[in-house]
Short mmCIF file of C-alpha atoms and ligand atoms in Angstrom, two decimals:
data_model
loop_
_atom_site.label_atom_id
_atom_site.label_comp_id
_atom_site.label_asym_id
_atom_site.label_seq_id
_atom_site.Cartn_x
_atom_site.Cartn_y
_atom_site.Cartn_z
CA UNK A 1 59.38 75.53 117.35
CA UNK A 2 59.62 71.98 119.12
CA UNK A 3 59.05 72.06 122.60
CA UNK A 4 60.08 68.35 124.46
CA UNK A 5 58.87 67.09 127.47
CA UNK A 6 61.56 67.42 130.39
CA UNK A 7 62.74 64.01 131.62
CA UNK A 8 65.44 65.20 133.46
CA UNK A 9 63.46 63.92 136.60
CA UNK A 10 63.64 60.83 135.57
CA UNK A 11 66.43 60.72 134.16
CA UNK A 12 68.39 61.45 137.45
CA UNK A 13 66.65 58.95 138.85
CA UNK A 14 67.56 56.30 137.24
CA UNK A 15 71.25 57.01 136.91
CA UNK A 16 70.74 57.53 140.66
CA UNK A 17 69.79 53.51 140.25
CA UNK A 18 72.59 52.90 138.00
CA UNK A 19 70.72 52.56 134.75
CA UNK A 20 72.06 53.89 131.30
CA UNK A 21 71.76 57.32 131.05
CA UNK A 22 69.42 57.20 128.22
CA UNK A 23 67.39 54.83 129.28
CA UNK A 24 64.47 55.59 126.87
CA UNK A 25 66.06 55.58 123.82
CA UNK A 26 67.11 51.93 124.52
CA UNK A 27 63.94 50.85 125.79
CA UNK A 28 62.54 51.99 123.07
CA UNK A 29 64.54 50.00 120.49
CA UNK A 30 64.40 47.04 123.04
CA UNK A 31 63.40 43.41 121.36
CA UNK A 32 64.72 41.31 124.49
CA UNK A 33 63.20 40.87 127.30
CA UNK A 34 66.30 41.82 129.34
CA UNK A 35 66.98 45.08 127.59
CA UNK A 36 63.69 46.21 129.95
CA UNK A 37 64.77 48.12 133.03
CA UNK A 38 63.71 47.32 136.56
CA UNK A 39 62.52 50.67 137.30
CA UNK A 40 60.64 51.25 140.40
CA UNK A 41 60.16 55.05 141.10
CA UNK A 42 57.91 57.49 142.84
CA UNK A 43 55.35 59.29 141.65
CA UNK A 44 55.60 62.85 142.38
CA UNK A 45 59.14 63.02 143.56
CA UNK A 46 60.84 61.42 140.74
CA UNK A 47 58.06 61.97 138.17
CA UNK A 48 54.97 63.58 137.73
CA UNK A 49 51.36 61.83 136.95
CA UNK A 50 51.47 64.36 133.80
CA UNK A 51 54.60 62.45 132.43
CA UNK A 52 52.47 59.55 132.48
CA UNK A 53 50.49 58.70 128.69
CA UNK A 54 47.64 56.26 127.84
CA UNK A 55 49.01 54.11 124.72
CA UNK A 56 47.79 51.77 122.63
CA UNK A 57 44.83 49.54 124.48
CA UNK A 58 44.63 52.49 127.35
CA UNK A 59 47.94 51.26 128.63
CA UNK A 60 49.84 53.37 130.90
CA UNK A 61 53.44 54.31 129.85
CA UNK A 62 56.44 56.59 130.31
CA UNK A 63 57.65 57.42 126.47
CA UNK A 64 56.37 54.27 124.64
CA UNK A 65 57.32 52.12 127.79
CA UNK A 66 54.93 50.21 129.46
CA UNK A 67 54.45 50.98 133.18
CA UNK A 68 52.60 50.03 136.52
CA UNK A 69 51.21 51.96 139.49
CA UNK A 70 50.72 50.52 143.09
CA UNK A 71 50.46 52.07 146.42
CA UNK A 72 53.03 50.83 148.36
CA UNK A 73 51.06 51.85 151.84
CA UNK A 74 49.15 48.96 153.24
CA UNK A 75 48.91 51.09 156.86
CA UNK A 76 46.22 48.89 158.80
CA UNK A 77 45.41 46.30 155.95
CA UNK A 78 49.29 45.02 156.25
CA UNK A 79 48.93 42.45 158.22
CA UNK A 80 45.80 40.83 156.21
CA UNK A 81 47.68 41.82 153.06
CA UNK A 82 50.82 39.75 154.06
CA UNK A 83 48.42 36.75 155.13
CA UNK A 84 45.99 37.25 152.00
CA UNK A 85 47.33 39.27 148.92
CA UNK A 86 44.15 39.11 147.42
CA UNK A 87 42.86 41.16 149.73
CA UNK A 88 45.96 44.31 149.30
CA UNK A 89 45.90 47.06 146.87
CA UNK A 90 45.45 46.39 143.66
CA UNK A 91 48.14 47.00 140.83
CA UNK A 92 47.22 49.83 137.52
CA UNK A 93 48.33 49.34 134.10
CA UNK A 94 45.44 51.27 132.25
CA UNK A 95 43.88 53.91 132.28
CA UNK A 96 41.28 53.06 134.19
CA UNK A 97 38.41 55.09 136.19
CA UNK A 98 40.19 55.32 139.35
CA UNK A 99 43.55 56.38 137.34
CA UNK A 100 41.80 58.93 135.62
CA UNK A 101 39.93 60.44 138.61
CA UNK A 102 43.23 60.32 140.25
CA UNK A 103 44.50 62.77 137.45
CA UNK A 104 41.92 65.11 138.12
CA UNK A 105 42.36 65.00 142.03
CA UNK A 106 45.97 64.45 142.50
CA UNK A 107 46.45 61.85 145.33
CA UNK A 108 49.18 60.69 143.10
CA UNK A 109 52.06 61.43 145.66
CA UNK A 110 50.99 57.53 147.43
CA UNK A 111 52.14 55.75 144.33
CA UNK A 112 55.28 54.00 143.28
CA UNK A 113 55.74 53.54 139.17
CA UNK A 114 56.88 50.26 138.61
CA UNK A 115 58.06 48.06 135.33
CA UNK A 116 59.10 44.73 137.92
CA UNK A 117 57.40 42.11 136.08
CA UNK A 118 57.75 39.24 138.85
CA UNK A 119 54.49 39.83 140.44
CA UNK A 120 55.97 40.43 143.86
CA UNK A 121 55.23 44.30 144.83
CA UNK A 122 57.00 45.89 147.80
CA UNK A 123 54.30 47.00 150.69
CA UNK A 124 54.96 48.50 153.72
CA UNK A 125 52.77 50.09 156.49
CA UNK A 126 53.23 53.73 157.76
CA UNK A 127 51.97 53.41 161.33
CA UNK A 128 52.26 55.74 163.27
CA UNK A 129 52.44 53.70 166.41
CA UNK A 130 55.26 51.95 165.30
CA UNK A 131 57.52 54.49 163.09
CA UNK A 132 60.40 51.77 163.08
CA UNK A 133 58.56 48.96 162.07
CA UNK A 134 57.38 49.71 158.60
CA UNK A 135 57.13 45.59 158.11
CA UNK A 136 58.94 45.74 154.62
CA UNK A 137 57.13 42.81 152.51
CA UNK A 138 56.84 41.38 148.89
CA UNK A 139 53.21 41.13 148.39
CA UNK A 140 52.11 39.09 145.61
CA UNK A 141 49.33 41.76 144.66
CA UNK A 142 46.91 41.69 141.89
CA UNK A 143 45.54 43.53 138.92
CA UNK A 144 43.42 46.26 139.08
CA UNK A 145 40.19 44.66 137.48
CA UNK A 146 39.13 47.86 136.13
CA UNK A 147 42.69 48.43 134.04
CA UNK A 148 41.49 44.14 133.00
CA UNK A 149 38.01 45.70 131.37
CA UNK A 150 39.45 48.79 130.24
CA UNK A 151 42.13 46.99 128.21
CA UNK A 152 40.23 44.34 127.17
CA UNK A 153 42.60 41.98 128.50
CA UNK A 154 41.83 37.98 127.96
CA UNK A 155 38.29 39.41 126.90
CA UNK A 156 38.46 39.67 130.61
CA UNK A 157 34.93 41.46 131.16
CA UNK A 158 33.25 38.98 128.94
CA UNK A 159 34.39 36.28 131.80
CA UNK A 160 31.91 34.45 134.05
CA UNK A 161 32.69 34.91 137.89
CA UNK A 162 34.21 31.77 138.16
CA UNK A 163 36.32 32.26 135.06
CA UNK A 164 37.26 35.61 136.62
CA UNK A 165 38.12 33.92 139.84
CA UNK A 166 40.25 31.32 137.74
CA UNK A 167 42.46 34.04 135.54
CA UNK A 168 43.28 36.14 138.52
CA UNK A 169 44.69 33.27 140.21
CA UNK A 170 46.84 31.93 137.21
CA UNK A 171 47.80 36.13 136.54
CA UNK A 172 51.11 36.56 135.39
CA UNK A 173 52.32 39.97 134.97
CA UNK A 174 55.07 38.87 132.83
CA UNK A 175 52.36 37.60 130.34
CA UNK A 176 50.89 41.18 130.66
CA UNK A 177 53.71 43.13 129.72
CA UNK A 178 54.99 40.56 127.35
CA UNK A 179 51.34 41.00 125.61
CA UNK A 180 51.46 44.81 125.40
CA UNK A 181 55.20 45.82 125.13
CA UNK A 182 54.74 44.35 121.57
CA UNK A 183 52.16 47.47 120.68
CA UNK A 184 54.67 49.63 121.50
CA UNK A 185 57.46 48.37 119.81
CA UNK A 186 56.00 49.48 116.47
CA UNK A 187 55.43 52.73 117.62
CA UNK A 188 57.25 55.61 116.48
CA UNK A 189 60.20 56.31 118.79
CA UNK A 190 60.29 60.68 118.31
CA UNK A 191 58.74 62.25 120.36
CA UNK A 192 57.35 64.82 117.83
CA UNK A 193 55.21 62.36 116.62
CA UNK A 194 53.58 61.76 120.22
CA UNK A 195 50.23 62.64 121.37
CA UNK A 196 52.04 64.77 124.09
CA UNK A 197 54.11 66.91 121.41
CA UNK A 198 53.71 70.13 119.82
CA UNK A 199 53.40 69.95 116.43
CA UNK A 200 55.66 72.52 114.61
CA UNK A 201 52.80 74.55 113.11
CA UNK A 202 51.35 74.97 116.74
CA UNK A 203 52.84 78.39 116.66
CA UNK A 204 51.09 79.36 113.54
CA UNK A 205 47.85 77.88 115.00
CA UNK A 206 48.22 79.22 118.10
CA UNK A 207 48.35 82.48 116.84
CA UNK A 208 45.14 81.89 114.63
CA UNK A 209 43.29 80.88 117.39
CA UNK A 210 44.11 83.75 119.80
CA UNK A 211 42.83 86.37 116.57
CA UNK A 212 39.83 84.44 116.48
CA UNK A 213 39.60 84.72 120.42
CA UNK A 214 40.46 88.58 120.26
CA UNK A 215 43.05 87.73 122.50
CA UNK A 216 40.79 87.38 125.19
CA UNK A 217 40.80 84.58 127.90
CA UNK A 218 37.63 82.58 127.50
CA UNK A 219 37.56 81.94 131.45
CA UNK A 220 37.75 85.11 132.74
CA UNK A 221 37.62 87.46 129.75
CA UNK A 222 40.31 89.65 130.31
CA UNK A 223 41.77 91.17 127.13
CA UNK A 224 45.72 90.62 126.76
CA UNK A 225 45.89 92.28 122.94
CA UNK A 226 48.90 94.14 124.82
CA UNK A 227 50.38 91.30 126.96
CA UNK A 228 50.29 88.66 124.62
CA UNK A 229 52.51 86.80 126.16
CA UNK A 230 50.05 86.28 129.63
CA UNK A 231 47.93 84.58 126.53
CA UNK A 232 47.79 80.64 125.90
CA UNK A 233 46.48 78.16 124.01
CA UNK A 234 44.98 75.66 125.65
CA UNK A 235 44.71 71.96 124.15
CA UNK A 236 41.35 71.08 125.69
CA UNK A 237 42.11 67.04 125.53
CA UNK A 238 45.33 67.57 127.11
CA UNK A 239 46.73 66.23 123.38
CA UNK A 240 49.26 68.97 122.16
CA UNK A 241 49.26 66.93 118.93
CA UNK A 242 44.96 67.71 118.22
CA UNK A 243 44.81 70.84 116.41
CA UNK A 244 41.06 70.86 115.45
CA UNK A 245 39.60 74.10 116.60
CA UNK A 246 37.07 72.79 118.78
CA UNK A 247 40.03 71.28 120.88
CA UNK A 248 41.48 74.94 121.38
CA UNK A 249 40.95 77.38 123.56
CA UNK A 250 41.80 80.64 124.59
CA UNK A 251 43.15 81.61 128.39
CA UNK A 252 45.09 83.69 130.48
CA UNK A 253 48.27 82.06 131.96
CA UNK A 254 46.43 82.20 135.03
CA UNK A 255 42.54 80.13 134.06
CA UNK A 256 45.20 78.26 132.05
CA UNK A 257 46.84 77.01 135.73
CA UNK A 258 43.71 75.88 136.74
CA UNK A 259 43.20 73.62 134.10
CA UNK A 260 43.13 70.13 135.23
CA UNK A 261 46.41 68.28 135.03
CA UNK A 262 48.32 71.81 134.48
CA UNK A 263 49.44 72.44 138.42
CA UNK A 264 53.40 72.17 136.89
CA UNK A 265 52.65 75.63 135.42
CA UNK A 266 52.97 78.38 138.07
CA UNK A 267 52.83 81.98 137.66
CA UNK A 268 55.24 84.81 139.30
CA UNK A 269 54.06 87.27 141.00
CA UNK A 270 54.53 90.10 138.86
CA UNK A 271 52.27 87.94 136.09
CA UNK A 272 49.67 87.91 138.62
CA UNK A 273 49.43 90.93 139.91
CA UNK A 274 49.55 92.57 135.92
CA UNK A 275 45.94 90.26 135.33
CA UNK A 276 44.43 91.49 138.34
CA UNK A 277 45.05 94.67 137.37
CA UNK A 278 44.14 94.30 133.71
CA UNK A 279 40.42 92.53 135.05
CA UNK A 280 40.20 95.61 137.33
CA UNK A 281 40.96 97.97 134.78
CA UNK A 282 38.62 96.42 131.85
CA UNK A 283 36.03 95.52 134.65
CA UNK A 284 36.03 92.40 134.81
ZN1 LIG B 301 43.13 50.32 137.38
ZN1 LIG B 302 41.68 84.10 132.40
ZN1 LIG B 303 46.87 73.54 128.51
#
């Protein structure tokens, strides 16, 4: 069985935008520089963090295609931000610390995804003084240093101060993208071959591993030998494609929820209310 990540979201979105309505599958066979969309979405309404991979050099992408994240929300730094970029959010492109705690914490909902290349980031401020005046601006904001390291960028953490100083002010995001959109040209386009994809023995595996587990949920230990289908397998490294048995676990639809990046998967009542009974039951 294949199972496919839903891009419907996005999908909308962008024909809301007037873009092609497979935008992917053209991006992904893009070798101009204008075959690239402007996309600028975000996160949360038109896509979730989930939908978001770590690719070759920890870059952030949507399906092989290189992305950005920004907080649009200056609120009281707006002001100083439109005087002083420099001193405004900074831009993601990696998977860097504060990207990955954010995946863990979800504050995701304050981000815009963005592919604009120019530099120039839309910023506004949500005061609450001043509900009409949200100050639209293009902010000339800069890379997240972390997301330089993490990537290895221009050897970028190897840089003395003043060096550092230097690159940031020559930055070109163009030269970024230009850099690492090449890495994921050569990468294969199907999604079954992803890190995020099934692979089509996962059902065979899956199986294996829930024998193995007694069909018991290694969380909260309820049995499910009888409701087998309230019983997952659970990719510890979030990569559906890593089989190895030590990356495989055993849980109840409901530990498996709780998992982090897994708050897309929500139960029904009557799902719920059959575990707590079971745990009752089996005491435990
Ligand atoms: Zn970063
Ligand atoms: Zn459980
Ligand atoms: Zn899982």
């Amino acid at each position: 069985m294949k199972l496919t990540i839903n891009f419907s979201g996005l999908d909308q979105a962008l024909t809301k935008m007037g873009a092609q309505e497979r935008p992917f599958e053209l991006a992904a066979h893009a070798t101009k520089e204008q075959s690239w969309g402007e996309l600028d979405l975000e996160l949360n309404k038109d896509i979730q963090l989930k939908d978001i991979h770590t690719g070759p050099h920890k870059i952030l992408h949507i399906n092989n295609r290189p992305i950005m994240l920004y907080i649009p929300d200056h609120s009281f730094n707006f002001e100083q931000t439109v005087r002083n970029p420099s001193v405004g959010k900074k831009v993601h492109f990696a998977e860097c610390t504060t990207i990955t705690n954010m995946r863990y914490k979800g504050f995701g909902e304050r981000y815009t995804i963005t592919e604009k290349t120019k530099g120039l980031f839309n910023i506004y401020r949500s005061n609450r003084y001043n509900i009409n005046d949200k100050g639209d601006h293009q902010a000339k904001l800069m890379p997240c240093q972390n997301c330089l390291r993490t990537t290895g960028y221009h050897d970028f953490t190897y840089k003395s101060q003043s060096e550092k100083i230097k690159f940031l002010q020559a930055f070109s995001y163009v030269d970024l993208f230009t850099h690492y959109r090449a890495f994921f040209k050569k990468l294969p386009t199907k999604k079954t071959q992803a890190d995020y994809d099934y692979t089509n023995d996962f059902m065979q595996i899956s199986e294996a591993v829930k024998q193995r587990a007694r069909f018991t949920c290694a969380e909260c230990h309820v049995n499910l030998a009888n409701d087998k289908t309230l019983l997952h397998t659970h990719h510890i490294d979030r990569m559906k494609s890593n089989n190895a048995l030590s990356n495989l676990v055993c849980l109840c639809i409901e530990c498996h929820a709780k998992q982090p990046y897994h708050q897309h998967m929500k139960l029904n009542s009557n799902q719920t209310n059959r575990l707590a009974r079971l745990r009752m039951q089996q005491g435990r």
